[in-house]
Amino acid sequence: MLSPDTILSRIASPADLKELSDEELGRLAGEMRSALIDVVGRRAAHFASNLGVVELALALHLTFDFARDRLIWDTGHQIYPHKLITGRAAELHTIRTKGGLMGYPNPEESPYDLFMTGHAGCAPSTALGLKLGDELSGRADAHSVAVIGDGAFPSGIVFEALNHAGGSESKLLVILNDNKMSICPPVGGFANALDRARMSTTYHDWNKRLKSLLPTIPLVGETAERWLQQFKDAIKATFQHGMLFEELGFTYLGPIDGHDLMGLRSYLERVKEMRGPVLLHVLTNKGHGFEPAVKDPVRFHAPAPFRRAEEGIVPLKVSSRETYTDAFSAALYDACARDPKVAVLTAAMCEGNKLQKVREGFPRQFFDVGICESHAVALAGGMAKAGARPVVDIYSTFLQRAYDQIFQEVSLQNLPVVFCLDRAGLVGADGPTHHGSYDLAYMRIFPNMVVMAPGDSRDVGPMLDFALGHDAPVSIRYPRANLEAVERDPQPIELGQAEVIEWETDGMFIACGAMLGACVRAAGVLRERHGLNVGVVNARFVKPLDRATIGKAIEEAAFVLTVEEGCLNGGFGSAVLEAANDAGLPTHHVRRIGLPDRFVLHAERDEQLAEVGLDVDGLVASALELARSVGLDVADLGPAPANGRAHAGANGSTVAAAAPSEP
């Protein structure tokens, strides 16, 4: 909790910062870092990136008035220092919890948060849009600032924005927050260029030296000016990458120390007086002020809760449960070992997708393209055309950034690219920017695309093997959750074939993907407590749909519930209703359960599932309501079993008890 005797407790708005002395501002920076360390000691949260921008956040709010000026933090996970000095310090302990502060910018929390941002690379575009909108609205004197990290900078949309801004006369400040990191170390030619820039003498130091030498040069008039300009250009081209930005129409300043608060303020005041677009290159250290995070910024990007001790960091919560991400990573490793043509592509998410072992074991078959999802998919298309078997392993929410390439470079060409969509469904505390809500709907509409979802751990390896052997594009989605296993004799994976777990006629759950375990448990509760014999089908395929099995369920069961951890609009349940309509089947007794047509806010994943009716209690309640509506007698045979308890089915199938989702 926030101590009342701190300087931070007195900061109700950025205006209060201007009453502080330089010494007090230094103390405030330390208090802000202590507050951040305290938060991550309570729960998993973004950490190292926030420690790195404390001085930058202070300098920005000291220089500009963002009650009327504009500020966009790209990606937004480094928003915590900004929240601390915009009236939310007392609530920081609630961050990433249900009903508390969001871990990303949120306009509903504060007028200082303009966009709810969670995807990388968009800040220059939106900041330029704000500037142009202000000009059209009669507020031409308002400043617009975008802060973007070096990991996000190579994204294609960044250069689209720079190209536009550089060709205009609008005043825009783009701050390149260069901490040599994304979630993992950045890759590619731009990262190499930044390395050279950090090591070089800055252009402006050379410019000062040239001006002091000019009187001693035995040249006069236009000849001297032309020689001077050529020499300056040669220095820029040789010693740093600023030439690129200046050729695009930006004034380039830097690199400068991002932890020198007074120096930052001086540069920002200077930028305020400059005309046209400016790029300010700021060097920061991810984890600054907390040595363990400085030494290991990957681990401390979003660490599990820990406490500080003399011997170092002591984790407070360590999960040993295997997750779907672990299972797919292991399956990809095995696939690479079996077939040298298998290639794994990711977009700066090696750590999140747990692909370190693949990267280390098969470096020739592993490709991290940086935060460039469109490029990753088009690259995979080219690799597939040449005979490789590429697997694009990207979070569901981030694959949306490559939608046109899925269409043009993969589906239209009917190329065998496998898409592994990690973190499909609800993701917990990261909230609406990161939920994988839409992939079932956006993937199943493409011709040639096969769309699959494993029901449990037993489906993971066989589904990947099927996808790598299928001569067309395949999408496989899986959640940010611990693995479950439904005990049964699993049927082989065959194109468009569902798997019947239990067949009953009172009702049927048609489970899409990892909702299978919850459906089996809910069927057990309905049998034990309410006397209803409800069957379960593991759909496995969203496209092509098993029309025969699902059609039979609609014909024979008194009620049918489709269950998916994805949006209802255009999702799996919609596919079922479309198939029923095509077959001329009545659907008055069919209901869809999935994510509602709204954004689900941040909370623990189990809380989110309960909120939208996708936990066992919610599934039971929906089944009972539908059973009564179709005229079934519903009994009450005793207390309900615990939500996570295993239940035996009529054919002996069980599902292991549910465990908390991975942090």
PDB file of N, CA and C in Angstrom, residues 223-293:
ATOM      1  N   THR A 223      31.279  26.819 -51.482  1.00  0.00           N
ATOM      2  CA  THR A 223      32.178  25.661 -51.446  1.00  0.00           C
ATOM      3  C   THR A 223      32.313  25.128 -50.025  1.00  0.00           C
ATOM      4  N   ALA A 224      32.485  26.045 -49.054  1.00  0.00           N
ATOM      5  CA  ALA A 224      32.606  25.633 -47.659  1.00  0.00           C
ATOM      6  C   ALA A 224      31.326  24.982 -47.159  1.00  0.00           C
ATOM      7  N   GLU A 225      30.183  25.601 -47.496  1.00  0.00           N
ATOM      8  CA  GLU A 225      28.909  25.050 -47.039  1.00  0.00           C
ATOM      9  C   GLU A 225      28.669  23.659 -47.624  1.00  0.00           C
ATOM     10  N   ARG A 226      28.987  23.517 -48.929  1.00  0.00           N
ATOM     11  CA  ARG A 226      28.765  22.222 -49.577  1.00  0.00           C
ATOM     12  C   ARG A 226      29.685  21.162 -48.966  1.00  0.00           C
ATOM     13  N   TRP A 227      30.941  21.517 -48.724  1.00  0.00           N
ATOM     14  CA  TRP A 227      31.875  20.576 -48.118  1.00  0.00           C
ATOM     15  C   TRP A 227      31.421  20.171 -46.720  1.00  0.00           C
ATOM     16  N   LEU A 228      30.973  21.172 -45.955  1.00  0.00           N
ATOM     17  CA  LEU A 228      30.519  20.900 -44.596  1.00  0.00           C
ATOM     18  C   LEU A 228      29.336  19.931 -44.602  1.00  0.00           C
ATOM     19  N   GLN A 229      28.355  20.164 -45.472  1.00  0.00           N
ATOM     20  CA  GLN A 229      27.177  19.306 -45.517  1.00  0.00           C
ATOM     21  C   GLN A 229      27.557  17.883 -45.928  1.00  0.00           C
ATOM     22  N   GLN A 230      28.424  17.752 -46.914  1.00  0.00           N
ATOM     23  CA  GLN A 230      28.850  16.425 -47.350  1.00  0.00           C
ATOM     24  C   GLN A 230      29.580  15.689 -46.225  1.00  0.00           C
ATOM     25  N   PHE A 231      30.400  16.431 -45.484  1.00  0.00           N
ATOM     26  CA  PHE A 231      31.144  15.797 -44.398  1.00  0.00           C
ATOM     27  C   PHE A 231      30.203  15.342 -43.283  1.00  0.00           C
ATOM     28  N   LYS A 232      29.206  16.214 -42.972  1.00  0.00           N
ATOM     29  CA  LYS A 232      28.223  15.845 -41.947  1.00  0.00           C
ATOM     30  C   LYS A 232      27.433  14.611 -42.367  1.00  0.00           C
ATOM     31  N   ASP A 233      27.017  14.555 -43.632  1.00  0.00           N
ATOM     32  CA  ASP A 233      26.269  13.399 -44.115  1.00  0.00           C
ATOM     33  C   ASP A 233      27.105  12.130 -44.036  1.00  0.00           C
ATOM     34  N   ALA A 234      28.389  12.258 -44.355  1.00  0.00           N
ATOM     35  CA  ALA A 234      29.268  11.090 -44.290  1.00  0.00           C
ATOM     36  C   ALA A 234      29.396  10.590 -42.858  1.00  0.00           C
ATOM     37  N   ILE A 235      29.488  11.531 -41.912  1.00  0.00           N
ATOM     38  CA  ILE A 235      29.579  11.139 -40.499  1.00  0.00           C
ATOM     39  C   ILE A 235      28.314  10.402 -40.073  1.00  0.00           C
ATOM     40  N   LYS A 236      27.155  10.980 -40.429  1.00  0.00           N
ATOM     41  CA  LYS A 236      25.893  10.329 -40.052  1.00  0.00           C
ATOM     42  C   LYS A 236      25.799   8.934 -40.646  1.00  0.00           C
ATOM     43  N   ALA A 237      26.171   8.789 -41.913  1.00  0.00           N
ATOM     44  CA  ALA A 237      26.069   7.494 -42.570  1.00  0.00           C
ATOM     45  C   ALA A 237      27.060   6.496 -41.981  1.00  0.00           C
ATOM     46  N   THR A 238      28.208   6.978 -41.530  1.00  0.00           N
ATOM     47  CA  THR A 238      29.249   6.084 -41.039  1.00  0.00           C
ATOM     48  C   THR A 238      29.011   5.667 -39.596  1.00  0.00           C
ATOM     49  N   PHE A 239      28.643   6.617 -38.764  1.00  0.00           N
ATOM     50  CA  PHE A 239      28.649   6.362 -37.337  1.00  0.00           C
ATOM     51  C   PHE A 239      27.292   6.021 -36.738  1.00  0.00           C
ATOM     52  N   GLN A 240      26.214   6.270 -37.407  1.00  0.00           N
ATOM     53  CA  GLN A 240      24.930   5.951 -36.801  1.00  0.00           C
ATOM     54  C   GLN A 240      23.849   5.889 -37.866  1.00  0.00           C
ATOM     55  N   HIS A 241      22.655   5.474 -37.414  1.00  0.00           N
ATOM     56  CA  HIS A 241      21.563   5.234 -38.349  1.00  0.00           C
ATOM     57  C   HIS A 241      20.669   6.450 -38.513  1.00  0.00           C
ATOM     58  N   GLY A 242      21.005   7.581 -37.906  1.00  0.00           N
ATOM     59  CA  GLY A 242      20.142   8.755 -37.985  1.00  0.00           C
ATOM     60  C   GLY A 242      19.874   9.207 -39.405  1.00  0.00           C
ATOM     61  N   MET A 243      20.799   8.880 -40.321  1.00  0.00           N
ATOM     62  CA  MET A 243      20.636   9.252 -41.727  1.00  0.00           C
ATOM     63  C   MET A 243      19.311   8.737 -42.272  1.00  0.00           C
ATOM     64  N   LEU A 244      18.922   7.506 -41.886  1.00  0.00           N
ATOM     65  CA  LEU A 244      17.675   6.929 -42.374  1.00  0.00           C
ATOM     66  C   LEU A 244      16.499   7.819 -42.012  1.00  0.00           C
ATOM     67  N   PHE A 245      16.432   8.244 -40.770  1.00  0.00           N
ATOM     68  CA  PHE A 245      15.296   9.042 -40.318  1.00  0.00           C
ATOM     69  C   PHE A 245      15.314  10.429 -40.947  1.00  0.00           C
ATOM     70  N   GLU A 246      16.492  11.002 -41.082  1.00  0.00           N
ATOM     71  CA  GLU A 246      16.561  12.332 -41.685  1.00  0.00           C
ATOM     72  C   GLU A 246      16.181  12.286 -43.164  1.00  0.00           C
ATOM     73  N   GLU A 247      16.529  11.197 -43.842  1.00  0.00           N
ATOM     74  CA  GLU A 247      16.120  11.060 -45.233  1.00  0.00           C
ATOM     75  C   GLU A 247      14.597  10.914 -45.346  1.00  0.00           C
ATOM     76  N   LEU A 248      13.953  10.364 -44.305  1.00  0.00           N
ATOM     77  CA  LEU A 248      12.491  10.249 -44.291  1.00  0.00           C
ATOM     78  C   LEU A 248      11.816  11.572 -43.945  1.00  0.00           C
ATOM     79  N   GLY A 249      12.586  12.577 -43.538  1.00  0.00           N
ATOM     80  CA  GLY A 249      12.004  13.874 -43.227  1.00  0.00           C
ATOM     81  C   GLY A 249      11.963  14.204 -41.752  1.00  0.00           C
ATOM     82  N   PHE A 250      12.533  13.354 -40.906  1.00  0.00           N
ATOM     83  CA  PHE A 250      12.584  13.591 -39.467  1.00  0.00           C
ATOM     84  C   PHE A 250      13.885  14.277 -39.086  1.00  0.00           C
ATOM     85  N   THR A 251      13.830  15.107 -38.057  1.00  0.00           N
ATOM     86  CA  THR A 251      15.047  15.565 -37.399  1.00  0.00           C
ATOM     87  C   THR A 251      15.412  14.523 -36.362  1.00  0.00           C
ATOM     88  N   TYR A 252      16.621  14.012 -36.429  1.00  0.00           N
ATOM     89  CA  TYR A 252      17.069  12.949 -35.525  1.00  0.00           C
ATOM     90  C   TYR A 252      17.928  13.547 -34.423  1.00  0.00           C
ATOM     91  N   LEU A 253      17.615  13.204 -33.160  1.00  0.00           N
ATOM     92  CA  LEU A 253      18.397  13.640 -32.008  1.00  0.00           C
ATOM     93  C   LEU A 253      18.770  12.421 -31.187  1.00  0.00           C
ATOM     94  N   GLY A 254      20.024  12.356 -30.757  1.00  0.00           N
ATOM     95  CA  GLY A 254      20.428  11.276 -29.877  1.00  0.00           C
ATOM     96  C   GLY A 254      21.573  10.473 -30.451  1.00  0.00           C
ATOM     97  N   PRO A 255      21.866   9.328 -29.799  1.00  0.00           N
ATOM     98  CA  PRO A 255      21.202   8.771 -28.632  1.00  0.00           C
ATOM     99  C   PRO A 255      21.532   9.559 -27.361  1.00  0.00           C
ATOM    100  N   ILE A 256      20.568   9.584 -26.411  1.00  0.00           N
ATOM    101  CA  ILE A 256      20.774  10.267 -25.137  1.00  0.00           C
ATOM    102  C   ILE A 256      20.443   9.312 -23.999  1.00  0.00           C
ATOM    103  N   ASP A 257      20.926   9.639 -22.830  1.00  0.00           N
ATOM    104  CA  ASP A 257      20.752   8.810 -21.634  1.00  0.00           C
ATOM    105  C   ASP A 257      19.318   8.922 -21.123  1.00  0.00           C
ATOM    106  N   GLY A 258      18.586   7.833 -21.152  1.00  0.00           N
ATOM    107  CA  GLY A 258      17.196   7.845 -20.715  1.00  0.00           C
ATOM    108  C   GLY A 258      16.999   7.801 -19.220  1.00  0.00           C
ATOM    109  N   HIS A 259      18.075   7.758 -18.452  1.00  0.00           N
ATOM    110  CA  HIS A 259      17.955   7.782 -16.995  1.00  0.00           C
ATOM    111  C   HIS A 259      18.513   9.071 -16.392  1.00  0.00           C
ATOM    112  N   ASP A 260      18.885   9.995 -17.256  1.00  0.00           N
ATOM    113  CA  ASP A 260      19.327  11.327 -16.828  1.00  0.00           C
ATOM    114  C   ASP A 260      18.121  12.254 -16.926  1.00  0.00           C
ATOM    115  N   LEU A 261      17.421  12.432 -15.816  1.00  0.00           N
ATOM    116  CA  LEU A 261      16.169  13.170 -15.835  1.00  0.00           C
ATOM    117  C   LEU A 261      16.367  14.605 -16.306  1.00  0.00           C
ATOM    118  N   MET A 262      17.397  15.269 -15.822  1.00  0.00           N
ATOM    119  CA  MET A 262      17.619  16.652 -16.224  1.00  0.00           C
ATOM    120  C   MET A 262      17.977  16.742 -17.712  1.00  0.00           C
ATOM    121  N   GLY A 263      18.812  15.795 -18.181  1.00  0.00           N
ATOM    122  CA  GLY A 263      19.161  15.793 -19.594  1.00  0.00           C
ATOM    123  C   GLY A 263      17.959  15.525 -20.486  1.00  0.00           C
ATOM    124  N   LEU A 264      17.110  14.611 -20.071  1.00  0.00           N
ATOM    125  CA  LEU A 264      15.883  14.335 -20.814  1.00  0.00           C
ATOM    126  C   LEU A 264      15.014  15.582 -20.917  1.00  0.00           C
ATOM    127  N   ARG A 265      14.851  16.257 -19.791  1.00  0.00           N
ATOM    128  CA  ARG A 265      14.007  17.461 -19.791  1.00  0.00           C
ATOM    129  C   ARG A 265      14.574  18.520 -20.734  1.00  0.00           C
ATOM    130  N   SER A 266      15.895  18.640 -20.735  1.00  0.00           N
ATOM    131  CA  SER A 266      16.524  19.632 -21.599  1.00  0.00           C
ATOM    132  C   SER A 266      16.258  19.324 -23.069  1.00  0.00           C
ATOM    133  N   TYR A 267      16.411  18.071 -23.440  1.00  0.00           N
ATOM    134  CA  TYR A 267      16.154  17.697 -24.831  1.00  0.00           C
ATOM    135  C   TYR A 267      14.689  17.876 -25.192  1.00  0.00           C
ATOM    136  N   LEU A 268      13.787  17.493 -24.292  1.00  0.00           N
ATOM    137  CA  LEU A 268      12.358  17.610 -24.594  1.00  0.00           C
ATOM    138  C   LEU A 268      11.941  19.071 -24.723  1.00  0.00           C
ATOM    139  N   GLU A 269      12.499  19.946 -23.901  1.00  0.00           N
ATOM    140  CA  GLU A 269      12.200  21.374 -24.041  1.00  0.00           C
ATOM    141  C   GLU A 269      12.683  21.892 -25.393  1.00  0.00           C
ATOM    142  N   ARG A 270      13.835  21.397 -25.814  1.00  0.00           N
ATOM    143  CA  ARG A 270      14.370  21.798 -27.108  1.00  0.00           C
ATOM    144  C   ARG A 270      13.464  21.310 -28.241  1.00  0.00           C
ATOM    145  N   VAL A 271      12.983  20.080 -28.111  1.00  0.00           N
ATOM    146  CA  VAL A 271      12.123  19.507 -29.151  1.00  0.00           C
ATOM    147  C   VAL A 271      10.825  20.294 -29.271  1.00  0.00           C
ATOM    148  N   LYS A 272      10.311  20.786 -28.151  1.00  0.00           N
ATOM    149  CA  LYS A 272       9.050  21.536 -28.183  1.00  0.00           C
ATOM    150  C   LYS A 272       9.126  22.737 -29.110  1.00  0.00           C
ATOM    151  N   GLU A 273      10.315  23.293 -29.246  1.00  0.00           N
ATOM    152  CA  GLU A 273      10.479  24.491 -30.064  1.00  0.00           C
ATOM    153  C   GLU A 273      10.806  24.180 -31.526  1.00  0.00           C
ATOM    154  N   MET A 274      11.030  22.923 -31.822  1.00  0.00           N
ATOM    155  CA  MET A 274      11.412  22.559 -33.186  1.00  0.00           C
ATOM    156  C   MET A 274      10.180  22.387 -34.065  1.00  0.00           C
ATOM    157  N   ARG A 275      10.380  22.538 -35.345  1.00  0.00           N
ATOM    158  CA  ARG A 275       9.291  22.392 -36.307  1.00  0.00           C
ATOM    159  C   ARG A 275       9.376  21.032 -36.980  1.00  0.00           C
ATOM    160  N   GLY A 276       8.219  20.511 -37.391  1.00  0.00           N
ATOM    161  CA  GLY A 276       8.180  19.267 -38.135  1.00  0.00           C
ATOM    162  C   GLY A 276       8.403  18.054 -37.252  1.00  0.00           C
ATOM    163  N   PRO A 277       8.454  16.866 -37.853  1.00  0.00           N
ATOM    164  CA  PRO A 277       8.593  15.626 -37.082  1.00  0.00           C
ATOM    165  C   PRO A 277      10.008  15.437 -36.553  1.00  0.00           C
ATOM    166  N   VAL A 278      10.096  14.932 -35.336  1.00  0.00           N
ATOM    167  CA  VAL A 278      11.382  14.715 -34.671  1.00  0.00           C
ATOM    168  C   VAL A 278      11.414  13.292 -34.129  1.00  0.00           C
ATOM    169  N   LEU A 279      12.557  12.628 -34.277  1.00  0.00           N
ATOM    170  CA  LEU A 279      12.777  11.337 -33.625  1.00  0.00           C
ATOM    171  C   LEU A 279      13.865  11.504 -32.580  1.00  0.00           C
ATOM    172  N   LEU A 280      13.515  11.245 -31.334  1.00  0.00           N
ATOM    173  CA  LEU A 280      14.452  11.349 -30.219  1.00  0.00           C
ATOM    174  C   LEU A 280      14.826   9.939 -29.782  1.00  0.00           C
ATOM    175  N   HIS A 281      16.091   9.614 -29.904  1.00  0.00           N
ATOM    176  CA  HIS A 281      16.608   8.279 -29.602  1.00  0.00           C
ATOM    177  C   HIS A 281      17.096   8.270 -28.152  1.00  0.00           C
ATOM    178  N   VAL A 282      16.393   7.518 -27.305  1.00  0.00           N
ATOM    179  CA  VAL A 282      16.663   7.493 -25.869  1.00  0.00           C
ATOM    180  C   VAL A 282      17.144   6.102 -25.474  1.00  0.00           C
ATOM    181  N   LEU A 283      18.274   6.034 -24.789  1.00  0.00           N
ATOM    182  CA  LEU A 283      18.825   4.758 -24.331  1.00  0.00           C
ATOM    183  C   LEU A 283      18.410   4.510 -22.889  1.00  0.00           C
ATOM    184  N   THR A 284      17.718   3.396 -22.656  1.00  0.00           N
ATOM    185  CA  THR A 284      17.314   3.025 -21.296  1.00  0.00           C
ATOM    186  C   THR A 284      17.750   1.595 -21.020  1.00  0.00           C
ATOM    187  N   ASN A 285      17.766   1.243 -19.743  1.00  0.00           N
ATOM    188  CA  ASN A 285      18.083  -0.122 -19.326  1.00  0.00           C
ATOM    189  C   ASN A 285      16.819  -0.778 -18.797  1.00  0.00           C
ATOM    190  N   LYS A 286      16.436  -1.881 -19.401  1.00  0.00           N
ATOM    191  CA  LYS A 286      15.291  -2.622 -18.901  1.00  0.00           C
ATOM    192  C   LYS A 286      15.646  -3.162 -17.517  1.00  0.00           C
ATOM    193  N   GLY A 287      14.794  -2.869 -16.534  1.00  0.00           N
ATOM    194  CA  GLY A 287      15.063  -3.304 -15.164  1.00  0.00           C
ATOM    195  C   GLY A 287      15.876  -2.318 -14.354  1.00  0.00           C
ATOM    196  N   HIS A 288      16.088  -1.099 -14.876  1.00  0.00           N
ATOM    197  CA  HIS A 288      16.970  -0.124 -14.230  1.00  0.00           C
ATOM    198  C   HIS A 288      16.581   0.080 -12.766  1.00  0.00           C
ATOM    199  N   GLY A 289      17.584   0.019 -11.887  1.00  0.00           N
ATOM    200  CA  GLY A 289      17.370   0.222 -10.462  1.00  0.00           C
ATOM    201  C   GLY A 289      17.111  -1.053  -9.686  1.00  0.00           C
ATOM    202  N   PHE A 290      17.037  -2.192 -10.385  1.00  0.00           N
ATOM    203  CA  PHE A 290      16.814  -3.480  -9.723  1.00  0.00           C
ATOM    204  C   PHE A 290      17.729  -4.485 -10.401  1.00  0.00           C
ATOM    205  N   GLU A 291      18.870  -4.747  -9.786  1.00  0.00           N
ATOM    206  CA  GLU A 291      19.954  -5.465 -10.443  1.00  0.00           C
ATOM    207  C   GLU A 291      19.553  -6.824 -11.011  1.00  0.00           C
ATOM    208  N   PRO A 292      18.750  -7.637 -10.307  1.00  0.00           N
ATOM    209  CA  PRO A 292      18.370  -8.927 -10.916  1.00  0.00           C
ATOM    210  C   PRO A 292      17.658  -8.759 -12.255  1.00  0.00           C
ATOM    211  N   ALA A 293      16.815  -7.713 -12.364  1.00  0.00           N
ATOM    212  CA  ALA A 293      16.101  -7.487 -13.625  1.00  0.00           C
ATOM    213  C   ALA A 293      17.016  -6.947 -14.707  1.00  0.00           C
TER     214      ALA A 293
END
